[in-house]
Amino acid sequence: MEKYALLGYRLRHTMSPFIHRRLFDLSGKSPDYRVYDCPADGLSVVIPELMKTNGFNITIPHKEAVIPYLDGTDEHASRYRAVNTVDVKTRVGYNTDVTGFLKSLGQAGCPLRGKVLLAGLGGAGRMMACEAVKAGAELTVALRPESKEKGIDTLASLGIKNAKVIALEKMRPEYDVLLNATPVGMYPKIFDCPFTDEVIAGSKHVFDAIYNPLRTVLSLKASKYGVNHISGMAMLVYQAAAAHEIWYGAKFRDADLSRIIDDCNAEISKDFPVKSNIVLTGFMGSGKSSLGKLIAGEYAFGLTDTDSLIESKYGKISDIFASLGEKAFREKESEIALAVSEYRNSVIAAGGGLPLSSLNVQALKRNGIIVYLDTPFELCYKRIRGDFARPLASDGDRDRLLALYSARKAVYENCADITLDGSLSLPEMLKSIKEKLKNYLS
Ligand code: S3P
């Protein structure tokens, strides 16, 4: 039986088995395909094993370390010092990332010309730097301040003389094409973005090598500002197809590859669900809607309010309470909770009583991080007393509302993934939630 494999380390979320299976299917083959998850010090043992296969791919962190085990490297792999495909017959290492990168740009109508800003100079970054310069672009590389010196050396070793190197925070909005070759924005750090809003808004094309999550904050911001966005999934599929060409001369039709890209995008959301919703909970008047607006703007997320959805479907909340009663309202609320739990990349401001149902919470937790806005009673009370749109607060009965507040506090606390101090100012709350989200998924 034919055998193919992927070599990498900590491959929690690889799409390679799915993609290669599909490509082998198109070629009428059904070989054994295995993933070798191996740390750097295990290479000497695992490479002889891999040399018994018909061919293998290599991913982070071994693209450079594998070179000494090979009999040669093709022109691209030699130039970028990064191998991602090995032809076992000849023991030659290739770089098909370049094929994937250029093809994905070409298919999306993104020329590698004009002012190009590249973030990152790892394996993929080195390849992008070389290709941008080769294509005649005016290249600037943005790196973390501590990596700047090493970056200058790397560019010199690649024979790139006239690229600028800047610190990431010194970016100005003057670039035509943005290339992200860093892991910034990749699961689990899904709320990070390598470029500022101004730089994204000022560009024409954004290429993000990341494909998990399917929509990175960078890609959402590109959409928000009407900038052409190219995802790493296209590059991943095209580089895999190029490996099959090397291994056994396969040729694929563009339409077939496009279908695989679409299926991969569907697959990644299904197989590696990322909690990309931010669900704001808290007592009436705790500030969920105002904070929600700010958070949605920060991450270019959608903004939804369960009360507004109920009202647009069933009419005013006060009328529902008055004519059908609270129980009927809660049923409608649960129906809406279930519907919004399917959303992605959205800030969901939940009605104050929504977390009373553990089924609502369970549904929203599937794709969402639950944030409890813990606002002092007096502040909530000031905002809600006598509000006729809120049937539970319209009589302004302070004692009853305080009892409700006290009884619900434990419910909010129990379901919260993150708690925010609701007495802070809005900018302070935004800062605080950004900090907490940074570390939440990792
Ligand atoms: C309710 C809160 C309201 C609304 C309804 C009931 C509650 O939403 O869903 O009036 O039981 O706490 P807000 O929290 O947005 O005011």
Coordinates of C-alpha atoms and ligand atoms in Angstrom, one line a residue:
M1 CA 0.0 0.0 0.0
E2 CA 1.2 3.5 -0.8
K3 CA 2.0 5.7 2.2
Y4 CA 2.2 9.4 2.6
A5 CA 2.6 11.5 5.7
L6 CA 2.9 14.8 7.4
L7 CA 5.6 15.7 9.8
G8 CA 5.2 18.5 12.3
Y9 CA 4.9 19.2 16.1
R10 CA 1.9 20.0 18.2
L11 CA -0.4 19.6 15.2
R12 CA -3.6 20.1 17.1
H13 CA -5.5 21.6 14.3
T14 CA -4.1 20.4 11.0
M15 CA -6.3 20.3 7.9
S16 CA -3.8 18.3 6.0
P17 CA -5.3 14.8 6.4
F18 CA -8.7 16.2 5.1
I19 CA -7.1 18.0 2.1
H20 CA -4.8 15.1 1.1
R21 CA -7.6 12.6 1.3
R22 CA -9.6 14.7 -1.1
L23 CA -6.7 15.1 -3.5
F24 CA -6.0 11.4 -3.4
D25 CA -9.7 10.8 -4.1
L26 CA -9.5 13.0 -7.2
S27 CA -6.5 11.0 -8.4
G28 CA -8.2 7.7 -7.7
K29 CA -5.8 6.7 -5.0
S30 CA -6.4 5.6 -1.4
P31 CA -3.1 5.4 0.3
D32 CA -2.3 5.3 4.0
Y33 CA -1.8 8.9 5.3
R34 CA -0.3 9.5 8.7
V35 CA 0.5 12.5 10.8
Y36 CA 3.8 12.3 12.7
D37 CA 3.8 14.7 15.7
C38 CA 7.4 14.9 16.6
P39 CA 9.6 17.3 18.6
A40 CA 12.9 18.6 17.2
D41 CA 15.0 16.0 19.0
G42 CA 13.0 13.2 17.5
L43 CA 13.8 14.0 13.9
S44 CA 16.8 11.6 13.6
V45 CA 14.5 8.7 14.5
V46 CA 11.4 9.7 12.6
I47 CA 13.0 10.8 9.3
P48 CA 14.3 7.3 8.4
E49 CA 10.7 6.1 9.0
L50 CA 9.3 8.8 6.7
M51 CA 11.9 7.8 4.0
K52 CA 10.0 4.5 3.8
T53 CA 6.8 6.4 2.6
N54 CA 6.1 7.5 -0.9
G55 CA 6.3 11.2 0.1
F56 CA 5.7 13.5 3.0
N57 CA 5.0 17.1 3.9
I58 CA 6.7 19.1 6.6
T59 CA 5.2 21.8 8.7
I60 CA 6.2 24.0 11.6
P61 CA 8.7 23.7 13.3
H62 CA 10.7 21.4 11.1
K63 CA 10.9 23.1 7.7
E64 CA 14.5 24.1 8.1
A65 CA 15.7 21.3 10.4
V66 CA 14.8 18.6 7.9
I67 CA 17.3 20.0 5.3
P68 CA 20.4 18.2 6.6
Y69 CA 18.6 14.8 6.2
L70 CA 18.0 15.3 2.5
D71 CA 20.1 14.8 -0.6
G72 CA 19.2 18.1 -2.0
T73 CA 16.7 21.0 -2.2
D74 CA 15.0 22.7 -5.1
E75 CA 15.7 26.3 -6.0
H76 CA 12.9 27.7 -3.8
A77 CA 13.6 25.6 -0.8
S78 CA 17.3 26.5 -1.0
R79 CA 16.5 30.2 -1.2
Y80 CA 14.0 30.3 1.7
R81 CA 15.8 27.5 3.7
A82 CA 12.3 25.9 4.1
V83 CA 11.2 22.6 2.9
N84 CA 7.5 21.6 3.0
T85 CA 7.5 18.6 0.6
V86 CA 9.9 15.7 0.3
D87 CA 10.0 13.4 -2.7
V88 CA 11.3 10.2 -1.2
K89 CA 12.4 8.6 -4.5
T90 CA 15.0 11.3 -5.0
R91 CA 15.3 12.5 -1.3
V92 CA 14.9 16.0 -2.6
G93 CA 13.1 18.7 -0.6
Y94 CA 10.8 21.2 -2.3
N95 CA 8.9 24.3 -1.2
T96 CA 5.4 24.2 -2.6
D97 CA 4.3 26.9 -0.1
V98 CA 5.4 29.4 -2.8
T99 CA 3.2 27.8 -5.4
G100 CA 0.3 27.9 -2.9
F101 CA 1.0 31.5 -2.0
L102 CA 1.3 32.9 -5.5
K103 CA -1.6 30.9 -6.8
S104 CA -3.9 32.1 -4.0
L105 CA -3.0 35.7 -4.6
G106 CA -3.5 35.3 -8.4
Q107 CA -6.9 33.6 -8.0
A108 CA -8.0 36.5 -5.7
G109 CA -6.8 39.2 -8.1
C110 CA -4.1 40.4 -5.7
P111 CA -0.9 41.6 -7.6
L112 CA 2.3 41.4 -5.5
R113 CA 3.2 45.0 -6.5
G114 CA 3.5 48.4 -5.1
K115 CA 4.1 48.9 -1.4
V116 CA 4.0 45.6 0.4
L117 CA 4.0 45.3 4.2
L118 CA 5.0 41.8 5.5
A119 CA 4.6 40.8 9.2
G120 CA 6.9 37.9 10.2
L121 CA 10.0 36.4 8.9
G122 CA 9.7 32.7 9.8
G123 CA 9.6 30.0 7.1
A124 CA 6.5 31.4 5.3
G125 CA 7.6 35.0 5.9
R126 CA 11.0 34.4 4.3
M127 CA 9.3 33.0 1.2
M128 CA 6.9 35.9 1.0
A129 CA 9.7 38.4 1.3
C130 CA 11.7 36.8 -1.5
E131 CA 8.7 36.6 -3.8
A132 CA 7.6 40.2 -3.1
V133 CA 11.0 41.5 -4.0
K134 CA 11.3 39.2 -7.0
A135 CA 7.9 40.5 -8.2
G136 CA 9.2 44.1 -8.0
A137 CA 7.3 45.2 -4.9
E138 CA 8.6 47.8 -2.5
L139 CA 9.0 45.7 0.6
T140 CA 8.7 46.7 4.3
V141 CA 9.0 44.0 7.0
A142 CA 7.3 44.6 10.3
L143 CA 8.7 42.7 13.3
R144 CA 8.6 42.8 17.0
P145 CA 11.2 45.3 18.3
E146 CA 13.3 42.4 19.8
S147 CA 13.4 40.6 16.5
K148 CA 14.4 43.6 14.4
E149 CA 18.1 42.9 14.3
K150 CA 17.7 39.2 13.6
G151 CA 15.3 40.2 10.8
I152 CA 17.8 42.5 9.2
D153 CA 20.3 39.6 9.2
T154 CA 17.7 37.3 7.8
L155 CA 16.9 39.6 4.9
A156 CA 20.7 40.0 4.2
S157 CA 21.1 36.2 4.1
L158 CA 18.3 36.0 1.6
G159 CA 20.1 38.5 -0.6
I160 CA 17.4 41.1 0.0
K161 CA 19.1 44.5 0.2
N162 CA 16.5 47.2 -0.2
A163 CA 13.7 46.2 2.1
K164 CA 12.8 48.4 5.1
V165 CA 12.5 46.8 8.5
I166 CA 10.2 48.5 11.0
A167 CA 8.9 47.7 14.5
L168 CA 5.3 46.4 14.4
E169 CA 4.0 49.4 16.3
K170 CA 5.6 51.9 13.8
M171 CA 3.3 50.9 11.0
R172 CA 1.7 53.8 9.0
P173 CA -1.3 53.5 6.7
E174 CA 0.7 53.6 3.4
Y175 CA 0.7 50.0 2.0
D176 CA -1.1 48.5 -0.9
V177 CA -0.7 44.9 0.2
L178 CA -0.5 43.5 3.7
L179 CA 0.9 40.0 4.3
N180 CA 0.5 38.2 7.6
A181 CA 3.1 35.5 8.1
T182 CA 3.0 35.5 11.9
P183 CA 0.8 33.3 14.1
V184 CA -1.0 36.4 15.4
G185 CA -4.7 35.8 15.2
M186 CA -4.4 32.0 15.1
Y187 CA -6.3 29.8 17.5
P188 CA -6.1 30.1 20.5
K189 CA -5.1 33.8 20.2
I190 CA -8.1 34.5 18.0
F191 CA -8.7 38.0 19.2
D192 CA -5.3 39.3 18.2
C193 CA -4.6 41.2 14.9
P194 CA -1.1 42.0 13.5
F195 CA -2.0 45.3 11.8
T196 CA -3.8 48.4 13.1
D197 CA -7.2 49.5 11.8
E198 CA -5.6 52.5 10.0
V199 CA -3.1 50.3 8.1
I200 CA -5.8 47.8 7.1
A201 CA -8.2 50.5 6.0
G202 CA -5.5 52.1 4.0
S203 CA -4.6 49.0 2.1
K204 CA -6.1 47.3 -1.0
H205 CA -5.4 43.6 -0.4
V206 CA -4.8 41.6 2.8
F207 CA -3.3 38.1 2.7
D208 CA -3.6 36.2 6.0
A209 CA -1.7 32.9 6.1
I210 CA -3.9 31.8 9.0
Y211 CA -6.8 29.5 8.3
N212 CA -7.9 28.6 11.8
P213 CA -10.1 30.3 12.8
L214 CA -11.8 30.6 9.4
R215 CA -12.4 34.3 9.9
T216 CA -9.5 36.0 11.7
V217 CA -9.9 39.4 13.2
L218 CA -7.6 40.6 10.4
S219 CA -10.0 39.2 7.8
L220 CA -13.1 40.7 9.5
K221 CA -11.4 44.1 9.6
A222 CA -10.5 43.8 5.9
S223 CA -14.2 43.1 5.2
K224 CA -15.3 46.0 7.4
Y225 CA -13.1 48.4 5.4
G226 CA -13.9 46.9 2.0
V227 CA -10.4 45.5 1.5
N228 CA -9.8 42.4 -0.6
H229 CA -9.0 39.5 1.7
I230 CA -7.2 36.2 0.9
S231 CA -7.3 33.4 3.5
G232 CA -4.5 30.9 4.2
M233 CA -6.9 28.1 3.4
A234 CA -6.5 28.7 -0.4
M235 CA -2.7 28.6 0.0
L236 CA -2.9 25.5 2.1
V237 CA -4.9 23.6 -0.5
Y238 CA -2.8 24.8 -3.5
Q239 CA 0.5 23.9 -1.7
A240 CA -0.9 20.4 -1.0
A241 CA -1.9 20.0 -4.7
A242 CA 1.6 21.0 -5.8
A243 CA 3.0 18.3 -3.5
H244 CA 0.9 15.7 -5.4
E245 CA 2.3 17.0 -8.6
I246 CA 5.8 16.3 -7.3
W247 CA 5.0 12.9 -5.8
Y248 CA 3.2 11.3 -8.7
G249 CA 2.6 13.9 -11.4
A250 CA -1.0 14.7 -10.5
K251 CA -2.8 17.5 -12.2
F252 CA -5.9 19.1 -10.7
R253 CA -8.6 21.3 -12.2
D254 CA -9.1 24.7 -10.6
A255 CA -12.8 24.0 -10.1
D256 CA -12.0 20.9 -8.1
L257 CA -9.5 22.8 -5.9
S258 CA -11.9 25.6 -5.3
R259 CA -14.5 23.0 -4.1
I260 CA -11.9 21.6 -1.7
I261 CA -11.1 25.1 -0.3
D262 CA -14.9 25.6 0.3
D263 CA -15.2 22.2 2.0
C264 CA -12.2 22.9 4.1
N265 CA -13.7 26.1 5.3
A266 CA -16.9 24.3 6.2
E267 CA -14.9 21.5 7.8
I268 CA -12.7 23.7 10.0
S269 CA -15.7 25.4 11.6
K270 CA -17.3 22.1 12.3
D271 CA -14.2 20.1 13.4
F272 CA -12.4 22.7 15.3
P273 CA -15.2 24.9 16.7
V274 CA -13.7 28.1 18.0
K275 CA -15.6 30.0 20.7
S276 CA -15.8 33.2 18.6
N277 CA -18.9 34.8 20.1
I278 CA -18.7 37.1 23.1
V279 CA -21.9 36.9 25.1
L280 CA -22.6 39.7 27.5
T281 CA -24.7 38.9 30.5
G282 CA -25.7 40.9 33.5
F283 CA -28.6 42.6 35.2
M284 CA -30.9 45.1 33.5
G285 CA -29.0 48.4 33.1
S286 CA -25.6 46.8 33.7
G287 CA -24.3 48.3 30.4
K288 CA -24.4 45.3 28.1
S289 CA -25.6 47.2 25.0
S290 CA -23.1 50.1 25.3
L291 CA -20.2 47.8 26.0
G292 CA -21.3 45.5 23.2
K293 CA -21.1 48.2 20.6
L294 CA -17.5 49.0 21.7
I295 CA -16.4 45.4 21.6
A296 CA -18.0 44.7 18.2
G297 CA -16.2 47.8 16.8
E298 CA -12.9 46.7 18.3
Y299 CA -12.9 43.2 16.7
A300 CA -15.0 44.1 13.6
F301 CA -17.6 41.6 15.0
G302 CA -21.3 41.5 14.4
L303 CA -23.5 42.9 17.2
T304 CA -26.7 41.3 18.3
D305 CA -29.2 42.0 21.1
T306 CA -31.5 39.2 22.0
D307 CA -34.2 41.6 23.2
S308 CA -34.1 43.4 19.8
L309 CA -34.4 40.1 18.0
I310 CA -37.4 39.1 20.1
E311 CA -39.0 42.5 19.5
S312 CA -38.5 42.4 15.7
K313 CA -40.1 38.9 15.6
Y314 CA -42.8 39.2 18.2
G315 CA -43.4 42.9 19.0
K316 CA -42.6 44.9 22.0
I317 CA -41.4 43.1 25.1
S318 CA -43.8 45.1 27.3
D319 CA -46.7 44.0 25.2
I320 CA -45.6 40.3 25.3
F321 CA -45.4 40.5 29.1
A322 CA -48.7 42.2 29.3
S323 CA -50.7 40.0 27.0
L324 CA -49.0 36.6 27.2
G325 CA -47.1 36.8 30.5
E326 CA -43.4 36.2 31.5
K327 CA -43.5 32.5 30.8
A328 CA -44.3 33.0 27.2
F329 CA -41.6 35.7 27.0
R330 CA -39.0 33.2 28.3
E331 CA -40.0 30.7 25.7
K332 CA -39.4 33.2 22.9
E333 CA -36.2 34.2 24.6
S334 CA -35.0 30.6 24.6
E335 CA -35.9 30.3 20.9
I336 CA -33.8 33.4 20.1
A337 CA -30.9 32.2 22.4
L338 CA -30.8 28.9 20.4
A339 CA -30.8 30.8 17.1
V340 CA -28.0 33.2 18.1
S341 CA -25.9 30.4 19.5
E342 CA -25.2 29.4 15.9
Y343 CA -23.7 32.8 15.1
R344 CA -19.9 33.3 14.8
N345 CA -17.7 36.3 15.4
S346 CA -20.5 38.2 17.1
V347 CA -21.1 40.1 20.3
I348 CA -24.4 39.0 21.7
A349 CA -26.0 41.2 24.3
A350 CA -28.2 38.9 26.3
G351 CA -31.4 40.0 28.0
G352 CA -30.9 40.1 31.8
G353 CA -33.1 37.0 32.5
L354 CA -31.7 34.9 29.7
P355 CA -29.1 33.0 31.8
L356 CA -31.8 31.8 34.2
S357 CA -32.3 28.9 31.8
S358 CA -29.3 26.6 31.9
L359 CA -30.3 25.3 28.5
N360 CA -29.9 28.9 27.1
V361 CA -26.4 29.1 28.7
Q362 CA -25.4 25.7 27.5
A363 CA -26.4 26.6 23.9
L364 CA -24.6 30.0 24.0
K365 CA -21.4 28.4 25.5
R366 CA -21.0 26.1 22.4
N367 CA -19.7 29.0 20.3
G368 CA -19.3 31.7 22.8
I369 CA -17.5 33.0 25.8
I370 CA -19.8 34.2 28.5
V371 CA -18.9 37.6 30.0
Y372 CA -20.7 38.8 33.2
L373 CA -20.9 42.5 33.5
D374 CA -20.9 42.9 37.3
T375 CA -22.4 46.3 37.8
P376 CA -23.3 47.7 41.3
F377 CA -27.1 47.6 41.9
E378 CA -27.3 51.4 42.5
L379 CA -25.9 52.0 39.0
C380 CA -28.3 49.6 37.4
Y381 CA -31.2 50.9 39.3
K382 CA -30.5 54.5 38.3
R383 CA -30.5 53.4 34.6
I384 CA -33.7 51.3 34.7
R385 CA -36.1 52.6 37.3
G386 CA -39.4 53.4 35.7
D387 CA -38.4 52.2 32.3
F388 CA -41.6 51.1 30.6
A389 CA -39.7 49.2 28.0
R390 CA -38.5 46.9 30.8
P391 CA -41.7 45.4 32.3
L392 CA -39.7 44.0 35.4
A393 CA -38.5 47.5 36.2
S394 CA -41.3 49.8 35.1
D395 CA -42.8 50.2 38.6
G396 CA -39.4 51.3 39.9
D397 CA -39.9 49.2 43.1
R398 CA -36.4 49.4 44.5
D399 CA -36.8 46.7 47.1
R400 CA -38.2 44.2 44.7
L401 CA -35.5 45.0 42.1
L402 CA -32.7 44.7 44.7
A403 CA -34.1 41.3 45.7
L404 CA -34.1 40.2 42.1
Y405 CA -30.6 41.5 41.6
S406 CA -29.3 39.7 44.6
A407 CA -31.0 36.4 43.6
R408 CA -29.6 36.6 40.1
K409 CA -26.0 37.4 41.0
A410 CA -25.1 33.8 41.7
V411 CA -26.7 32.7 38.4
Y412 CA -24.5 35.2 36.5
E413 CA -21.4 34.3 38.4
N414 CA -21.9 30.6 37.9
C415 CA -22.2 30.8 34.1
A416 CA -19.5 33.4 33.5
D417 CA -16.2 32.6 31.8
I418 CA -15.1 36.1 32.4
T419 CA -16.3 38.7 34.9
L420 CA -15.9 42.4 34.2
D421 CA -16.3 45.2 36.7
G422 CA -19.3 47.2 35.4
S423 CA -18.5 50.2 37.5
L424 CA -15.5 51.0 35.3
S425 CA -15.7 53.5 32.4
L426 CA -16.5 52.1 29.0
P427 CA -12.9 52.5 27.7
E428 CA -11.6 50.9 30.9
M429 CA -14.0 48.0 30.4
L430 CA -12.9 47.5 26.8
K431 CA -9.2 47.5 27.9
S432 CA -10.0 45.0 30.6
I433 CA -12.0 42.6 28.4
K434 CA -9.3 42.7 25.7
E435 CA -6.7 41.7 28.3
K436 CA -8.9 38.9 29.6
L437 CA -9.8 37.6 26.1
K438 CA -6.2 37.5 25.1
N439 CA -5.5 34.6 27.5
Y440 CA -9.0 33.1 27.7
L441 CA -8.7 30.3 25.1
S442 CA -5.0 29.4 25.6
Ligands
S3P1 C1 -35.2 41.1 31.5 C2 -34.3 42.0 31.0 C3 -34.5 42.7 29.8 C4 -35.5 42.0 28.9 C5 -36.8 41.8 29.7 C6 -36.5 40.9 30.9 C7 -34.9 40.4 32.8 O1 -33.3 42.9 29.1 O2 -35.1 40.8 28.4 O3 -37.3 43.0 30.0 O4 -35.6 39.4 33.1 O5 -33.9 40.8 33.4 P1 -32.1 43.9 29.5 O6 -31.2 43.1 30.5 O7 -31.3 44.1 28.3 O8 -32.7 45.0 30.1

